[in-house]
Coordinates of C-alpha atoms in Angstrom, one line a residue:
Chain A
X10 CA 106.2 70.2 43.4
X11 CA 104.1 73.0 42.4
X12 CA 104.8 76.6 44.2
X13 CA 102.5 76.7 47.2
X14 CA 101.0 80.4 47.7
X15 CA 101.5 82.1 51.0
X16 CA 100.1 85.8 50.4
X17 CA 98.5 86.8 47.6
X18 CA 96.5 89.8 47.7
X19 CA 96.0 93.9 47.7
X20 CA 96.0 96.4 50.8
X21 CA 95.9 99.9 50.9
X22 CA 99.4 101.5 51.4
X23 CA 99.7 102.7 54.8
X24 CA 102.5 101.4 57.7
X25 CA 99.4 99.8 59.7
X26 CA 98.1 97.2 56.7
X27 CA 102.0 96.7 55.8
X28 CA 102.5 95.8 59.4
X29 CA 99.5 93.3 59.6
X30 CA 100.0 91.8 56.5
X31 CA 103.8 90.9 57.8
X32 CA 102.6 89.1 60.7
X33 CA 100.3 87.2 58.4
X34 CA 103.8 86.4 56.5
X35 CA 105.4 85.7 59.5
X36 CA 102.7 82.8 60.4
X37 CA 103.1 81.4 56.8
X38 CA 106.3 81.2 56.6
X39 CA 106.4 79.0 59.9
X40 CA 103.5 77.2 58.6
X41 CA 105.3 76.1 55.6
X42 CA 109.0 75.3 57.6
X43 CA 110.8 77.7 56.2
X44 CA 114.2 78.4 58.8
X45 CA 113.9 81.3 61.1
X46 CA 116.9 82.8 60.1
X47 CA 115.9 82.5 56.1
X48 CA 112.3 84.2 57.8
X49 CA 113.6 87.0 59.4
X50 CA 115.9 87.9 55.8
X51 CA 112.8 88.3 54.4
X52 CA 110.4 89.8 56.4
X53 CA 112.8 92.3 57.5
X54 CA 113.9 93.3 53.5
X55 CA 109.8 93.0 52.4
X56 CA 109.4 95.5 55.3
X57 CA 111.8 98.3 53.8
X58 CA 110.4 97.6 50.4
X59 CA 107.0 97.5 51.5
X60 CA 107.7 100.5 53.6
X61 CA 109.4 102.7 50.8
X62 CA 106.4 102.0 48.4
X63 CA 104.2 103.3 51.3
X64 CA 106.4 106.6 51.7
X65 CA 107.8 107.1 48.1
X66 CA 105.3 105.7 46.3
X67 CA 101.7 107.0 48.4
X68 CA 103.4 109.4 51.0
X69 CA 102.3 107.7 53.2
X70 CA 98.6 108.7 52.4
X71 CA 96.9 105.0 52.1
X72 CA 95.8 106.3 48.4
X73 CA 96.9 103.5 46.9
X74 CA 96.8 99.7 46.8
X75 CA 99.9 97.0 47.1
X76 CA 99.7 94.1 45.3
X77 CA 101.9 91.2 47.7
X78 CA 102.2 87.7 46.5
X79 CA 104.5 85.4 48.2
X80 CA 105.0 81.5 47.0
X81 CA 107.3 78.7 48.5
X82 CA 108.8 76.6 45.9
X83 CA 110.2 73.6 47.6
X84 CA 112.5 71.3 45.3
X85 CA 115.0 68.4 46.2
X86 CA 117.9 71.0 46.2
X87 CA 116.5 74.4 46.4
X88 CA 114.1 75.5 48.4
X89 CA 112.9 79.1 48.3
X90 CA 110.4 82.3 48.5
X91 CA 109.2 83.8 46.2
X92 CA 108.2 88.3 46.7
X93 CA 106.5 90.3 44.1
X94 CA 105.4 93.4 45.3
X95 CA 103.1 96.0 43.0
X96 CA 102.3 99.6 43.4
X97 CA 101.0 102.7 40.7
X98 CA 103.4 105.1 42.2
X99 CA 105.4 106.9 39.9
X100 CA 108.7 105.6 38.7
X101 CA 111.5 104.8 41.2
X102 CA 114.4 106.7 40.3
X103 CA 117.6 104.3 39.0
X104 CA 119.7 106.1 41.6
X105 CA 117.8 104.9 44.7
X106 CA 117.8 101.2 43.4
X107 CA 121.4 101.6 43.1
X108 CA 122.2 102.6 47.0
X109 CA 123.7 100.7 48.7
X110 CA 125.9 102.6 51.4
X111 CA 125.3 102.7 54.5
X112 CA 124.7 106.8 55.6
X113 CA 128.0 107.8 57.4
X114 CA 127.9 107.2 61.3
X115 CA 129.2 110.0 63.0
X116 CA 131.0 110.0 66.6
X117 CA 128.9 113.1 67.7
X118 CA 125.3 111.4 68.5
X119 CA 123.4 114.1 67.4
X120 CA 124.5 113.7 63.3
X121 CA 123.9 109.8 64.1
X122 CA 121.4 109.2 61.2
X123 CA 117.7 108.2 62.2
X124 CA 117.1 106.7 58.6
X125 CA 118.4 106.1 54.8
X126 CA 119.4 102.3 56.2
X127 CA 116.9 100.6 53.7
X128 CA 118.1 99.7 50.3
X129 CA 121.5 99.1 52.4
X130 CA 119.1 96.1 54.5
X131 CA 117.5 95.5 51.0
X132 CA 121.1 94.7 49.2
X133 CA 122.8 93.0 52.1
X134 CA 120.4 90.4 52.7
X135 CA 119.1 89.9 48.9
X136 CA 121.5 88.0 46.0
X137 CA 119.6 90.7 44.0
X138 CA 116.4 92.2 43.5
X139 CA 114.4 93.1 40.3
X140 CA 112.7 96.0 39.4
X141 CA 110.8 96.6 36.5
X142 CA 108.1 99.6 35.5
X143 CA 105.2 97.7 33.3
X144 CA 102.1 99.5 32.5
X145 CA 102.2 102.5 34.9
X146 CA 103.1 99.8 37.3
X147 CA 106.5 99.6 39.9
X148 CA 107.0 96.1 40.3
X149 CA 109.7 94.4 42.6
X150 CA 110.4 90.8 42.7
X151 CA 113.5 89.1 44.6
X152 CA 113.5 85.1 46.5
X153 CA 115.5 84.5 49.4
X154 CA 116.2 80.4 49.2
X155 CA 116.1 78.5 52.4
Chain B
X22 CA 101.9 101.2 72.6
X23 CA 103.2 99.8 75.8
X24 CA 106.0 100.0 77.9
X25 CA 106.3 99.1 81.7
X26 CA 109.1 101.3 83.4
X27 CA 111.6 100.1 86.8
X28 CA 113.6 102.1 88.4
X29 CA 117.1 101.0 90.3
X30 CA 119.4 103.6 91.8
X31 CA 119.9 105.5 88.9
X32 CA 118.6 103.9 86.3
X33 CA 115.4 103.8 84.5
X34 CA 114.6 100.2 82.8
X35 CA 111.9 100.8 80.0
X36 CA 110.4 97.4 78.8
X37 CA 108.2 97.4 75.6
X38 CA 105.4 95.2 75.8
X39 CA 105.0 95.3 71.8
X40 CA 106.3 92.5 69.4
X41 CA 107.3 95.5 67.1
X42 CA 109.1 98.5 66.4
X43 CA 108.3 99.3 63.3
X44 CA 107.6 102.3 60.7
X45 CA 103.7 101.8 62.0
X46 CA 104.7 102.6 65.3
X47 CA 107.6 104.8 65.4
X48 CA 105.9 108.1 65.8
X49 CA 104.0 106.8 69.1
X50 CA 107.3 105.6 70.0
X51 CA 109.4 109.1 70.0
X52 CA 106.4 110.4 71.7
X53 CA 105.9 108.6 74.6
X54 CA 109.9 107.8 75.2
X55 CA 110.3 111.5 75.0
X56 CA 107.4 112.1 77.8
X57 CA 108.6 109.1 79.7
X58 CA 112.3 110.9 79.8
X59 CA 111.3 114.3 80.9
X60 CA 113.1 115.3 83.5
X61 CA 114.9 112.2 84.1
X62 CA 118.8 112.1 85.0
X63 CA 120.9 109.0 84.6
X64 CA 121.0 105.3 82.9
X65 CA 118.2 104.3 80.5
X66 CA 118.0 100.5 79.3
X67 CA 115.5 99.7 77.1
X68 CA 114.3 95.9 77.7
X69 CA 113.6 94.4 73.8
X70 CA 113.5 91.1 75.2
X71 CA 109.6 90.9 73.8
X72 CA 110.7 93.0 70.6
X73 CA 110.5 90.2 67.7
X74 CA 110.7 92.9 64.8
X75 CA 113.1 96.0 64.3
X76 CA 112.8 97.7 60.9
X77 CA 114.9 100.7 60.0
X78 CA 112.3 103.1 60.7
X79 CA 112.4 101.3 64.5
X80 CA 116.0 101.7 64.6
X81 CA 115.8 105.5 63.5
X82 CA 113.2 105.3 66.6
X83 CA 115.7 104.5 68.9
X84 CA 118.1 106.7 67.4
X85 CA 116.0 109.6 68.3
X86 CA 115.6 108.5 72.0
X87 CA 119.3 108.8 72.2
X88 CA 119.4 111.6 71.1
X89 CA 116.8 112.9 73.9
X90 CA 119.1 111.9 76.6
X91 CA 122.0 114.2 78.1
X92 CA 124.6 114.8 75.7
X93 CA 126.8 111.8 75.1
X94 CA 125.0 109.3 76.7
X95 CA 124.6 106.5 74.9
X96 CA 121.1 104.7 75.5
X97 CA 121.5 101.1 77.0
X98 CA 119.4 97.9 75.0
X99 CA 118.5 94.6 77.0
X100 CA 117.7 91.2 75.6
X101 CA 117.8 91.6 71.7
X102 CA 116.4 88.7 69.9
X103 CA 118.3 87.5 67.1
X104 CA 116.5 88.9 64.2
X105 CA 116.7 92.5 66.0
X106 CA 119.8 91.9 66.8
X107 CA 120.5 90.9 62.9
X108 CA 119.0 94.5 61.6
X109 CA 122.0 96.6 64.3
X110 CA 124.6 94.4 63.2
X111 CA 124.2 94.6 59.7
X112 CA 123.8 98.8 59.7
X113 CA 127.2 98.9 62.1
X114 CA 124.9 100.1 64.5
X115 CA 125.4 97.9 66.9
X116 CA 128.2 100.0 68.2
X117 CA 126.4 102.9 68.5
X118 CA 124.0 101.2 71.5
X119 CA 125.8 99.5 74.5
X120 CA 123.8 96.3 74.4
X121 CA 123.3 94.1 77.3
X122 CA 122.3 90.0 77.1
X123 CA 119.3 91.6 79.7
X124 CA 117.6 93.6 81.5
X125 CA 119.0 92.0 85.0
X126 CA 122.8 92.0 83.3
X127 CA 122.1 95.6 82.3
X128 CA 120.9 96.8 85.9
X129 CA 124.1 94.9 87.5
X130 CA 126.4 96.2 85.3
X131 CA 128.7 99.2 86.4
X132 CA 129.4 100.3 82.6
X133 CA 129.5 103.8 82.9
X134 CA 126.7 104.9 79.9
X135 CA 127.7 108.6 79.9

């Protein structure tokens, strides 16, 4: 069966359009059976992506577009989602993509971190995700199967 | 935003009306929490029961309206769906809440919060 295409198109970068354009996910993905559980995985990991490009990538300013395509491939034995995300900010440095710990939670409630939780979310509910500079070009890409 | 507030005995029950806490809303969020607080002395539950999406800049949210309360109170959460409830388990900060099934448990309940 041919990959069926959920999203596919560009926004500007701001925490408003990233916001819409995951309800518009969320509605797909329903559309197109994929389990709730296998759904919320993936919006919740496209929204720390999505929301680190919009903060690292544009800071936050809405200068700058995000390509989003998502596609279902559904096979006998492996169903799954496809994410490819693409921004022109500059490079993402290889020590963020390799964070993985969780910031240290402290008894007092006052040092309780209030962020520094994404690419924790990211890894934990991801078997990996890709990242490759092409171009002047940050491109992620990972699939969460279902 | 929108949140619709109770009051029993001491404590304050804060329901949001919105479907998400999320990095597009957690500014507004702080702010009105931290007007909506002001002045206010005992239990807070927060009622997420309509809350269908938590990202990490919402939990950092509710993080920071903790930390508005009196010192060492930890703020009480009502009714998390599953994929919210997914997002605090997964950062260990599940323990960091007191989390109640809802907002009726959570107003019958004689857990001391401070």
């Amino acid at each position: 069966m041919s990959p069926q295409t959920l999203i596919d198109c560009a926004f500007p970068g701001t925490f408003a359009n990233v916001s819409d354009h995951l309800e518009k996910l969320s509605a797909e993905l329903e559309r197109n059976a994929v389990e709730a559980e296998c759904k919320g995985d993936i919006l919740i990991v496209l929204a720390e992506v999505l929301n680190n490009i919009v903060e690292h990538a544009y800071c936050a300013s809405g200068e700058g577009q995000i390509h989003l395509t998502v596609h279902a491939h559904k096979q006998p034995h492996k169903n799954a989602v496809y994410i490819q995300t693409v921004d022109q900010g500059p490079p993402v440095p290889v020590d963020t993509l390799a964070a993985a710990s969780l910031p240290n939670l402290s008894q007092d409630i006052q040092d309780i971190p209030e962020g520094g939780f994404g690419w924790f979310i990211i890894h934990s509910l991801t078997d990996s995700i890709n990242y490759e500079r092409i171009d002047d070009e940050n491109r992620f890409t990972f699939c969460v199967g279902f | 935003m929108q949140l619709t507030t109770q009051t029993k005995a001491d404590a304050l029950c804060i329901t949001v009306e919105d479907e998400r806490i999320d990095a597009a809303i957690a500014v507004q969020f702080k702010d009105t929490f931290r007007k909506l607080l002001a002045g206010h002395r005992g239990r807070v539950i927060v009622d997420m029961e309509k809350v269908a999406f938590l990202d990490s800049s919402g939990l950092g949210s509710l993080v920071a309206v903790m930390k508005m309360l009196p010192s060492g109170q930890k703020l009480e959460l009502a009714g998390l769906q599953d994929v919210v409830h997914k997002v605090l388990k997964l950062t260990r900060m599940d323990s960091i809440f007191i989390l109640h099934a809802d907002a009726k448990t959570a107003f019958n309940s004689k857990r001391n919060a401070a």
